[in-house]
Coordinates of C-alpha atoms in Angstrom, one line a residue:
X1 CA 50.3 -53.8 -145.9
X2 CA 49.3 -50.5 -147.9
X3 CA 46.1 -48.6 -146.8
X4 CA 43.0 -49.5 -149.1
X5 CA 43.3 -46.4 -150.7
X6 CA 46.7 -46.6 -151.6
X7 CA 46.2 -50.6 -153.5
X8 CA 46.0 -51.1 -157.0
X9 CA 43.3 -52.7 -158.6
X10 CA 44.7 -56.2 -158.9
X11 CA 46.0 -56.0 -155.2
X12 CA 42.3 -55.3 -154.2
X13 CA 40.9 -57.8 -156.3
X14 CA 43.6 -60.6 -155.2
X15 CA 42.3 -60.0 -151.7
X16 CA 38.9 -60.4 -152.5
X17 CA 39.9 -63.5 -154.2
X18 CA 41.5 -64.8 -150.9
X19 CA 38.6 -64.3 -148.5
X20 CA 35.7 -65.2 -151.2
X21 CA 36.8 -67.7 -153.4
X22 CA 33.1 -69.5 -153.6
X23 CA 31.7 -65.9 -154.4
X24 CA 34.5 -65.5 -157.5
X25 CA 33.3 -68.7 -159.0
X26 CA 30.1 -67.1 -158.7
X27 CA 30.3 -63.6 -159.8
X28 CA 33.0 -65.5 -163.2
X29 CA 29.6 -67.1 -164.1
X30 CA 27.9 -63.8 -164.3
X31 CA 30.3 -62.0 -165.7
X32 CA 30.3 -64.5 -168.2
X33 CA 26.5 -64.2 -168.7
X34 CA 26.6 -60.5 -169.0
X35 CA 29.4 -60.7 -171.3
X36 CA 26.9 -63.1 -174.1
X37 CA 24.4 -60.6 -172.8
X38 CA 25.8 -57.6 -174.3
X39 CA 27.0 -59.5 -177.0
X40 CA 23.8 -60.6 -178.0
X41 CA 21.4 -57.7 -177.7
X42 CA 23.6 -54.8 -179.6
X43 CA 20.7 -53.1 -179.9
X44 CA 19.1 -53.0 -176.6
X45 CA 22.7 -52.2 -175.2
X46 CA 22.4 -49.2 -177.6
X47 CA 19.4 -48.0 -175.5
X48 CA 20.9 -48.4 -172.3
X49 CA 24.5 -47.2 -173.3
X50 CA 24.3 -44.8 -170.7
X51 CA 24.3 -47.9 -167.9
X52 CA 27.4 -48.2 -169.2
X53 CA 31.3 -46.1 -168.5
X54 CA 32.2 -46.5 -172.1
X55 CA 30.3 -46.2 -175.8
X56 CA 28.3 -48.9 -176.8
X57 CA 30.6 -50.5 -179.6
X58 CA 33.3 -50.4 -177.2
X59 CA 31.4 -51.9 -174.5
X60 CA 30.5 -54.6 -176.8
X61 CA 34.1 -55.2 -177.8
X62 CA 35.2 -55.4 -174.0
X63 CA 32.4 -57.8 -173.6
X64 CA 33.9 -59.9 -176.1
X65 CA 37.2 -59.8 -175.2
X66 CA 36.3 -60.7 -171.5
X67 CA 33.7 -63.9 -172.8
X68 CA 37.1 -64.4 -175.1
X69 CA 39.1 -65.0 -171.6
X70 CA 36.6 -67.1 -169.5
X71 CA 36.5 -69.1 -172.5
X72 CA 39.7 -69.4 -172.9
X73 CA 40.9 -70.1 -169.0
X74 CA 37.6 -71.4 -167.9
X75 CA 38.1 -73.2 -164.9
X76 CA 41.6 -71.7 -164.3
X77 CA 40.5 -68.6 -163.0
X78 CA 39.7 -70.5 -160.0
X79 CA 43.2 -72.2 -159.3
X80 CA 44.8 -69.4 -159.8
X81 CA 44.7 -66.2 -158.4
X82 CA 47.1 -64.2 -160.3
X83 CA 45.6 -65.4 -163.5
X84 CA 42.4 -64.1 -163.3
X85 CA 43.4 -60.7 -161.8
X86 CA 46.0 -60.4 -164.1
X87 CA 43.7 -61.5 -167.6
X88 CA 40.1 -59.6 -166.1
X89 CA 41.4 -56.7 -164.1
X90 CA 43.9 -55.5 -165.8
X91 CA 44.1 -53.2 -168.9
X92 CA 41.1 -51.6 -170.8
X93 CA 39.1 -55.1 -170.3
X94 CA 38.6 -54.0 -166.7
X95 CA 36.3 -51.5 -167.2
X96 CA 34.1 -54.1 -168.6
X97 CA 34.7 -56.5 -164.9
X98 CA 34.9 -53.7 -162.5
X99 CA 31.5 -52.1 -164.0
X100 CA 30.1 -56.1 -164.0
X101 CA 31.4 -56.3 -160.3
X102 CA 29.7 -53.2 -159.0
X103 CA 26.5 -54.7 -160.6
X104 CA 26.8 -58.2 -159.2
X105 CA 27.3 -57.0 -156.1
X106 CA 23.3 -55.3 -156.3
X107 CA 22.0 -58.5 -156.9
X108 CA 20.3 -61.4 -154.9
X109 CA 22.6 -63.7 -155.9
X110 CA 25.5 -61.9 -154.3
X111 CA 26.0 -62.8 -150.6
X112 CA 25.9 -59.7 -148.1
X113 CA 29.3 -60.2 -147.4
X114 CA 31.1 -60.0 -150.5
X115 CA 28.8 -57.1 -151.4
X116 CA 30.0 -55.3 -148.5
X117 CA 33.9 -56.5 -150.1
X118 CA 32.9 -55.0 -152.9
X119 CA 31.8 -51.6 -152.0
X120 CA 34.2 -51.3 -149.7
X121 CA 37.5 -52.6 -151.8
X122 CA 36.1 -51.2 -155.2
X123 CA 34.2 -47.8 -154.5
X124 CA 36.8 -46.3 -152.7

């Protein structure tokens, strides 16, 4: 097995997917609320565009492609691993889920543990 620093994206996130499966259902619904989120309030997202890694029209576009996806695969994503890191981690639409990520994992709703996943798979 490669060091941490040495995995792709997708190899990180299919691990995560192994050891929290119940926090990936979890953090799918909240990336899919952010997703109608951003798609819904333009403007305020035009306010806080610097929250964001990209411009605001393109984070808007992202956010639809990746509300596009969960609607697409819905319940999928959590039979299969290589489809959800393959359709939300991969490409220009992971900027959109990796920024998401990194916020989920702030939250309350996000158990210690898989916060800890995060920070230590993601930020490195």
């Amino acid at each position: 097995m490669k060091p941490i620093h040495e995995m792709k994206l997708h190899q990180k996130i299919k691990i995560l997917y192994k050891l929290y499966p119940a926090s990936i259902v979890e953090f799918t619904d909240y990336l899919k609320a952010c997703a109608i989120e951003t798609i819904e309030d333009r403007e305020e997202a035009a306010e806080t565009s610097g929250k964001c890694v990209v411009q605001q029209d393109y984070c808007v576009l992202l956010a639809m492609k990746t509300f596009d996806r969960i609607k697409q695969y819905g319940e999928s994503f959590f039979y299969c691993r290589k489809l959800f890191t393959k359709q939300l981690f991969k490409g220009s639409i992971s900027l959109f889920t990796v920024h998401t990520l990194l916020r989920y994992a702030e939250t309350k709703y996000c158990s210690p543990k898989f916060a800890l996943a995060v920070k230590l798979f993601i930020e490195i």
